Short mmCIF file of N, CA and C in Angstrom, two decimals:
data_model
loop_
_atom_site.label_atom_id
_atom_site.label_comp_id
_atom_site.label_asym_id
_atom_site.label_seq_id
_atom_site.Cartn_x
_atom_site.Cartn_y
_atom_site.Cartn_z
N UNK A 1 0.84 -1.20 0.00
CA UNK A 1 0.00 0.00 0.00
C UNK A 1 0.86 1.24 0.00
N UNK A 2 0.19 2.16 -0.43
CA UNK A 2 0.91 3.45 -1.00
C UNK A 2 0.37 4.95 -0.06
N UNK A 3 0.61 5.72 1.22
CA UNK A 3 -0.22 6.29 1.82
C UNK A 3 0.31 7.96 1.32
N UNK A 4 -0.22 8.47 0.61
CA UNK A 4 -0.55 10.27 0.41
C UNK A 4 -1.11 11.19 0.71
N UNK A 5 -0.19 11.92 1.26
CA UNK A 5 -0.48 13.07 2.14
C UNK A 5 -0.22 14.92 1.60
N UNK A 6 -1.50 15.39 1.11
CA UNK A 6 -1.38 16.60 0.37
C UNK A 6 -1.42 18.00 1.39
N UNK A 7 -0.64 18.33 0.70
CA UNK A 7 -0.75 20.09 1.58
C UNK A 7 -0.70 21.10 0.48
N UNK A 8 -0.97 22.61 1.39
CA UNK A 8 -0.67 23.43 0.39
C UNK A 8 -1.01 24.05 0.02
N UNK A 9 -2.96 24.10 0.00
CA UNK A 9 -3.98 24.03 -0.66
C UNK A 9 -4.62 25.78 0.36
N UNK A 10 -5.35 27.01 -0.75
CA UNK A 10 -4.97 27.58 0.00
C UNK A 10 -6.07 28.36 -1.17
N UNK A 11 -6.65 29.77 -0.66
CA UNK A 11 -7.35 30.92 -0.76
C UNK A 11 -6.13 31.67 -1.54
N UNK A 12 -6.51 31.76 -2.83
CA UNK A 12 -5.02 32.67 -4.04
C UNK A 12 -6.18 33.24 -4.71
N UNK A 13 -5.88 34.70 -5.17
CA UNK A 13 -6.52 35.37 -6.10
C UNK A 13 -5.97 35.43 -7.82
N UNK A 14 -7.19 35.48 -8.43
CA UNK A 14 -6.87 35.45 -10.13
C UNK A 14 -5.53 35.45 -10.35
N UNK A 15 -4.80 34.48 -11.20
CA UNK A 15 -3.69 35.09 -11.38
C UNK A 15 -2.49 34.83 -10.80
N UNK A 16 -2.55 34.28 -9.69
CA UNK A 16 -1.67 34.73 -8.34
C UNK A 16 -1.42 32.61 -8.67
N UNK A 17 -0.43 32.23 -7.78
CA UNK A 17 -0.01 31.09 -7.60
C UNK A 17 0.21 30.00 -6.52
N UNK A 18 0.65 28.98 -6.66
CA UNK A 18 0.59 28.25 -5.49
C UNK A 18 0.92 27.03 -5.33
N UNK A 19 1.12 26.31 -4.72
CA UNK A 19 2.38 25.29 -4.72
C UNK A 19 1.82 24.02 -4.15
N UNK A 20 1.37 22.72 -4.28
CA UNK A 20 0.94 21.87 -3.57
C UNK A 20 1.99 20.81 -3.55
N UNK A 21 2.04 20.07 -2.10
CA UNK A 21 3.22 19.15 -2.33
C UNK A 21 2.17 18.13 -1.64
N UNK A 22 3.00 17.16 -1.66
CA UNK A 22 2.39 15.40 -1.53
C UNK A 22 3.84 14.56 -1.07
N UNK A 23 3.72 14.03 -0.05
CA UNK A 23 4.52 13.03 0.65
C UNK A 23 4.02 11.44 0.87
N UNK A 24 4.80 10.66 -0.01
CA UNK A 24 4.13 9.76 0.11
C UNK A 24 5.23 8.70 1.10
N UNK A 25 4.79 7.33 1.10
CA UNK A 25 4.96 6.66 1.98
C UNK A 25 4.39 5.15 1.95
N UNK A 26 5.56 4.04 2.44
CA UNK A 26 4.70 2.97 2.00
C UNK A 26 5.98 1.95 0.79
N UNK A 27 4.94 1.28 0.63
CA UNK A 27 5.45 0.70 -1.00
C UNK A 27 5.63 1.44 -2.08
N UNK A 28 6.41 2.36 -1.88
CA UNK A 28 6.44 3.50 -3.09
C UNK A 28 7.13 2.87 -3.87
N UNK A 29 8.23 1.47 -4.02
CA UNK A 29 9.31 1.05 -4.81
C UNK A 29 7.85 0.57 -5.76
N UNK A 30 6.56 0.23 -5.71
CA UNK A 30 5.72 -0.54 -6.58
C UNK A 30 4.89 0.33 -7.41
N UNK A 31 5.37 2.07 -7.05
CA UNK A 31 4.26 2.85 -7.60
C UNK A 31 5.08 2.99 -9.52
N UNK A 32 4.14 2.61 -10.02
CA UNK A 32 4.16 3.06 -11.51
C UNK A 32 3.87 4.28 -12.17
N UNK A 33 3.21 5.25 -11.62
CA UNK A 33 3.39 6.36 -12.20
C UNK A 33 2.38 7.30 -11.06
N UNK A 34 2.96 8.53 -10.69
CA UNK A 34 1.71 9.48 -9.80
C UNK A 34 0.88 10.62 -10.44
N UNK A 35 0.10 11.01 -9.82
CA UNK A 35 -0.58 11.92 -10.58
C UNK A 35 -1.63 13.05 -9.59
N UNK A 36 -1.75 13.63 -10.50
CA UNK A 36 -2.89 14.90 -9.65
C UNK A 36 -4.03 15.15 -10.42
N UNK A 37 -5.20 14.78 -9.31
CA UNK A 37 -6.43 15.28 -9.82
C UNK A 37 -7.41 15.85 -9.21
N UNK A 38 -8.40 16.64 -9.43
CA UNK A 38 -9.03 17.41 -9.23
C UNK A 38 -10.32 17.13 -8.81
N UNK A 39 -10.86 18.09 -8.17
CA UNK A 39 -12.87 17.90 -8.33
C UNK A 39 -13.13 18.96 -7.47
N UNK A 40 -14.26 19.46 -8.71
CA UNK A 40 -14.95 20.99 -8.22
C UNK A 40 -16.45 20.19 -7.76
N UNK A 41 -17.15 21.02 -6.80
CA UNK A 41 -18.39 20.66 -6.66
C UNK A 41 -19.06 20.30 -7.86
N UNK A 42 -19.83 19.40 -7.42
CA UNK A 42 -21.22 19.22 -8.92
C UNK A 42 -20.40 18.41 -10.19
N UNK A 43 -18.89 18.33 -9.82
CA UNK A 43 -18.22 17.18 -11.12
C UNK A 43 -17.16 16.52 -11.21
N UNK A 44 -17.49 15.63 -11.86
CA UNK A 44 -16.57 14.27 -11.61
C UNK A 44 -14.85 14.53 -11.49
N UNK A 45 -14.48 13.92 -11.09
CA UNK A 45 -12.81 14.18 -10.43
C UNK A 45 -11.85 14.20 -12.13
N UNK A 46 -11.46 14.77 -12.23
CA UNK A 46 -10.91 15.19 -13.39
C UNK A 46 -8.97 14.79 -13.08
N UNK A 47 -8.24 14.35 -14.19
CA UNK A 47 -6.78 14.42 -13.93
C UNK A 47 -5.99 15.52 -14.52
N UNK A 48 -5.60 16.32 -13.94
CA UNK A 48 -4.70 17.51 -14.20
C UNK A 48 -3.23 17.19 -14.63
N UNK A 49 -2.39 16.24 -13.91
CA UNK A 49 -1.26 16.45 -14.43
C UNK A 49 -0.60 14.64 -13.72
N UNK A 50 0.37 14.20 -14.77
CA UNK A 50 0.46 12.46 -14.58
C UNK A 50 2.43 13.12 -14.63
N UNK A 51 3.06 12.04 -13.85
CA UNK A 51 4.43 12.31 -13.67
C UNK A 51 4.96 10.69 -13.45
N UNK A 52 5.50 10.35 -14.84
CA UNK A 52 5.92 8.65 -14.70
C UNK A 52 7.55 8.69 -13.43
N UNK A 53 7.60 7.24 -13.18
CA UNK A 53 8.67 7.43 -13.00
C UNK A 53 10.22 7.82 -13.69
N UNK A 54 9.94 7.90 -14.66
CA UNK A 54 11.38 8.45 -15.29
C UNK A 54 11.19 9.60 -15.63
N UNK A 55 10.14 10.52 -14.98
CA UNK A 55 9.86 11.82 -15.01
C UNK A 55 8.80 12.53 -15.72
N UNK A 56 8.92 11.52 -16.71
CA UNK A 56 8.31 11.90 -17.69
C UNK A 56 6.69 12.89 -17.61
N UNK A 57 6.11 13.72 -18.47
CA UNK A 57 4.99 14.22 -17.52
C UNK A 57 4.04 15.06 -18.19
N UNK A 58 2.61 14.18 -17.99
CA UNK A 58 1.71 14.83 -18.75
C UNK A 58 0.71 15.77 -18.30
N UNK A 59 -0.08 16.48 -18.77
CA UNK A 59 -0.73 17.87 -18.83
C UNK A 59 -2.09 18.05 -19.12
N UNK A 60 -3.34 17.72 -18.29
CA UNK A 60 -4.39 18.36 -18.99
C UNK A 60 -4.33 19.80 -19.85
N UNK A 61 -5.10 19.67 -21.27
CA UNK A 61 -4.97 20.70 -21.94
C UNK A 61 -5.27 22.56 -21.07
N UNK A 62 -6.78 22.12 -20.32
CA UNK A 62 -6.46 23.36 -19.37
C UNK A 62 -5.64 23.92 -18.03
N UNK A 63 -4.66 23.32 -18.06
CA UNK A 63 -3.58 23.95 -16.99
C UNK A 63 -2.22 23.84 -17.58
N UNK A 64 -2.29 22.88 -19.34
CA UNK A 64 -0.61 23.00 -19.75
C UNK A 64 0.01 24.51 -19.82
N UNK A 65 1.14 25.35 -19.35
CA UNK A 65 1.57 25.93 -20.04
C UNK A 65 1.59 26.56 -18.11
N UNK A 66 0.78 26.56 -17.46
CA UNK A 66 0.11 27.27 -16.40
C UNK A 66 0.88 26.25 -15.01
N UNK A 67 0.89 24.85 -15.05
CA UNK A 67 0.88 24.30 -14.26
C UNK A 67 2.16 23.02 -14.48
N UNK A 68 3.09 22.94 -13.17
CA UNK A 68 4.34 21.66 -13.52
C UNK A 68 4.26 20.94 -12.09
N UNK A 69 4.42 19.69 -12.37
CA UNK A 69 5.00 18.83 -11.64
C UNK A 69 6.08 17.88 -11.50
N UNK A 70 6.41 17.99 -10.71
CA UNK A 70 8.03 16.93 -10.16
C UNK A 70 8.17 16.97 -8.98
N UNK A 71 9.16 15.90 -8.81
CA UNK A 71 9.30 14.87 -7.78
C UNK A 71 11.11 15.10 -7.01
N UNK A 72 10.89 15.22 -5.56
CA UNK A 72 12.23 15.02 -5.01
C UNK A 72 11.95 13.99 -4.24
N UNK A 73 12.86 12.73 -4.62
CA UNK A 73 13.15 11.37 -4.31
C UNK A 73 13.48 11.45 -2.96
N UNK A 74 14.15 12.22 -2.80
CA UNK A 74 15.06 12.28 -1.37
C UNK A 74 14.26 12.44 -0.17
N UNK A 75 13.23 13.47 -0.75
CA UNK A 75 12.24 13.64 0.24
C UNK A 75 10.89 12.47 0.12
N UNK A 76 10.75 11.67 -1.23
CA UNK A 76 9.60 11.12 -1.16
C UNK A 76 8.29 11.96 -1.56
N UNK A 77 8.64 13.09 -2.18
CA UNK A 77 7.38 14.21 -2.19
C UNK A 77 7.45 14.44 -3.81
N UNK A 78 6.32 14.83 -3.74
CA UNK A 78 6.08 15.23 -5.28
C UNK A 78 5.29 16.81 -5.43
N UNK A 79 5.27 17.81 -6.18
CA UNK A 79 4.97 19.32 -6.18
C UNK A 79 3.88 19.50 -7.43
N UNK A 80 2.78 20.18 -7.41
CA UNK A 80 2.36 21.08 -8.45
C UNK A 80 2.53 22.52 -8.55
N UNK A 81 3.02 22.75 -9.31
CA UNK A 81 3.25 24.28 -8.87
C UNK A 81 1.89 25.02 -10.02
N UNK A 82 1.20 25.78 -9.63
CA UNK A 82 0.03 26.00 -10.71
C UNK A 82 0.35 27.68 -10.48
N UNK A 83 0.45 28.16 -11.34
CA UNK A 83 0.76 29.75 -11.97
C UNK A 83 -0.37 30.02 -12.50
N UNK A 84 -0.86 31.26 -13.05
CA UNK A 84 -1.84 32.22 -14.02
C UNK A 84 -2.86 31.32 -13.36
N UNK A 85 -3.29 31.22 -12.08
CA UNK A 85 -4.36 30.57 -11.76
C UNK A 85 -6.04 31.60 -12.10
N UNK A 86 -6.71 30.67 -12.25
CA UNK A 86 -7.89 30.89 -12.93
C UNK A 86 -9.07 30.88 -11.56
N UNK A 87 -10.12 30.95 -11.55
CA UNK A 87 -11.23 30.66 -11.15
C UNK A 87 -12.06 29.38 -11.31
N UNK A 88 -11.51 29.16 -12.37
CA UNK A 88 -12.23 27.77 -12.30
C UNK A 88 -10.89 26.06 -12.64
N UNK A 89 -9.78 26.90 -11.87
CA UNK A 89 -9.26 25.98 -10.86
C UNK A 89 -9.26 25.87 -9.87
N UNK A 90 -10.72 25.96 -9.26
CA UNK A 90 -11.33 26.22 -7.90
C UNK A 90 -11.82 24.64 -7.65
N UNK A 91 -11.15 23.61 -6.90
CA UNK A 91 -10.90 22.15 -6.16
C UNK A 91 -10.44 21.41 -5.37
N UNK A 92 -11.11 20.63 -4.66
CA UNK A 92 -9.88 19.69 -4.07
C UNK A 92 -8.87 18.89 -4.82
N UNK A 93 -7.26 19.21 -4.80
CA UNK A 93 -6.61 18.50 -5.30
C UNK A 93 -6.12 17.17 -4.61
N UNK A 94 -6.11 16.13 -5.63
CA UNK A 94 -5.57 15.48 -4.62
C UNK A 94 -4.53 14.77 -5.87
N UNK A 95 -3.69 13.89 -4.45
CA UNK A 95 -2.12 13.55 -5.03
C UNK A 95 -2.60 11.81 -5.10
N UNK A 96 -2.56 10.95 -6.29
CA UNK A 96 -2.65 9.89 -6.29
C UNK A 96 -1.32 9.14 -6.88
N UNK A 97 -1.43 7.89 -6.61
CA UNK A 97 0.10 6.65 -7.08
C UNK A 97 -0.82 6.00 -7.53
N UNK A 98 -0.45 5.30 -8.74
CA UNK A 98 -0.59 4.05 -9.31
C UNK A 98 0.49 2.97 -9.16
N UNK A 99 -0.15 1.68 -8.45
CA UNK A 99 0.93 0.43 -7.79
C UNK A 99 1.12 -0.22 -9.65
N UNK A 100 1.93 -1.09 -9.54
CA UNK A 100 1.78 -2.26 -10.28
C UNK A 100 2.43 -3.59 -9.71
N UNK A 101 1.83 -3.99 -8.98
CA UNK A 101 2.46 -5.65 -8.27
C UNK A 101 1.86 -6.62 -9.43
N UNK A 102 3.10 -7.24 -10.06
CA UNK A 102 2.68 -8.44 -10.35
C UNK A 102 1.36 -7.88 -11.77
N UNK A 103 1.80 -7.33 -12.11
CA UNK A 103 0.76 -6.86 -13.44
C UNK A 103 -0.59 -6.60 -12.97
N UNK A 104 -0.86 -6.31 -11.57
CA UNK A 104 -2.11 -5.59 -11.10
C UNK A 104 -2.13 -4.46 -10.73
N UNK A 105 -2.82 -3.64 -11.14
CA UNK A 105 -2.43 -2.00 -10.95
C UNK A 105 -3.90 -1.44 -9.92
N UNK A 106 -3.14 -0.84 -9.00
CA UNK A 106 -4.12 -0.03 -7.67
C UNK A 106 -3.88 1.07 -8.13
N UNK A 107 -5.23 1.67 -7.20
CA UNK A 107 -4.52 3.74 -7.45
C UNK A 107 -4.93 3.91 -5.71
N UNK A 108 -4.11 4.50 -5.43
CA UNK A 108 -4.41 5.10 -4.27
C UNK A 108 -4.56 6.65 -3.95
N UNK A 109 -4.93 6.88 -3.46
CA UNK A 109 -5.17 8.66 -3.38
C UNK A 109 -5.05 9.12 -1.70
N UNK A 110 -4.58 10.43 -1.77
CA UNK A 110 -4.86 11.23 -0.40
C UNK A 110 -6.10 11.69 -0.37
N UNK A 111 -6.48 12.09 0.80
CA UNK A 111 -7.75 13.13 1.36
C UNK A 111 -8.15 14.34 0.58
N UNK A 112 -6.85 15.12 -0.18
CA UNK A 112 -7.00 15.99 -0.86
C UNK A 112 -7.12 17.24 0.16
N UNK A 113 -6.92 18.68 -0.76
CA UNK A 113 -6.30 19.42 -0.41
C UNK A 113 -7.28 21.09 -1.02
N UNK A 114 -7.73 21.88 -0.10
CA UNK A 114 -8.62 22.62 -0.96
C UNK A 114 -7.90 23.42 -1.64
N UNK A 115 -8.09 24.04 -2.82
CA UNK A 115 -7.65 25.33 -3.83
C UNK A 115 -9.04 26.07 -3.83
N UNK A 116 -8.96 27.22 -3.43
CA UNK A 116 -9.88 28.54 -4.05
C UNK A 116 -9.10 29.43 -4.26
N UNK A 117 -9.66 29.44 -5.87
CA UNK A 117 -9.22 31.19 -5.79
C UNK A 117 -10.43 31.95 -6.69
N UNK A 118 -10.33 33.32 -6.03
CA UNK A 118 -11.39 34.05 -5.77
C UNK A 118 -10.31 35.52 -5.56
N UNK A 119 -11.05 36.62 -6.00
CA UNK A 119 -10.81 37.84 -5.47
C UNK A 119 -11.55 38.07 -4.72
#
């Protein structure tokens, strides 16, 4: 099992930025790739941004250009950093791992983490 723990999450106005990190813990040697996703009231949990292990790292079309993630090993933590924030990146983020034991793949997720922004 894979246990994630998000922080970070915070009241930012239009524009303005903000930093979420995730510490994970556990069987992390089995996680296959992590990721961050979202959910605003009233809709389904959406994936914002996927970070394989060899770094590699993908982008929903509405936050590419706006939003990065990566990983310090040392610490076990992983970062979104989201810039030119919008209004309707108004969600709980949360930090998930995907396992792969044995060609069976889990996802595990944290509690998640609120984002508003609002003027």
């Amino acid at each position: 099992q894979v246990q994630l723990v998000e922080s970070g999450g915070d009241l930012v106005e239009p524009g303005g930025s903000l930093r979420l990190s995730c510490v994970h813990s556990g069987s992390v040697g089995d996680v296959y790739v992590m990721g961050w996703y979202r959910q605003a009231p009233g809709n389904a949990r959406e994936l914002v941004a996927l970070l394989g292990t060899n770094g590699e790292t993908q982008y929903d079309e509405s936050v590419k250009g706006r939003f990065t993630t990566a990983r310090d090993n040392a610490e076990n933590t992983i970062f979104l950093q989201m810039n030119g924030m919008k209004s309707e990146d108004t969600a709980v983020y949360y930090c998930c791992a995907t396992t792969n034991v044995a060609g069976t793949y889990h996802l595990y997720c944290g509690r998640g983490t609120q984002v508003t922004v609002s003027s």
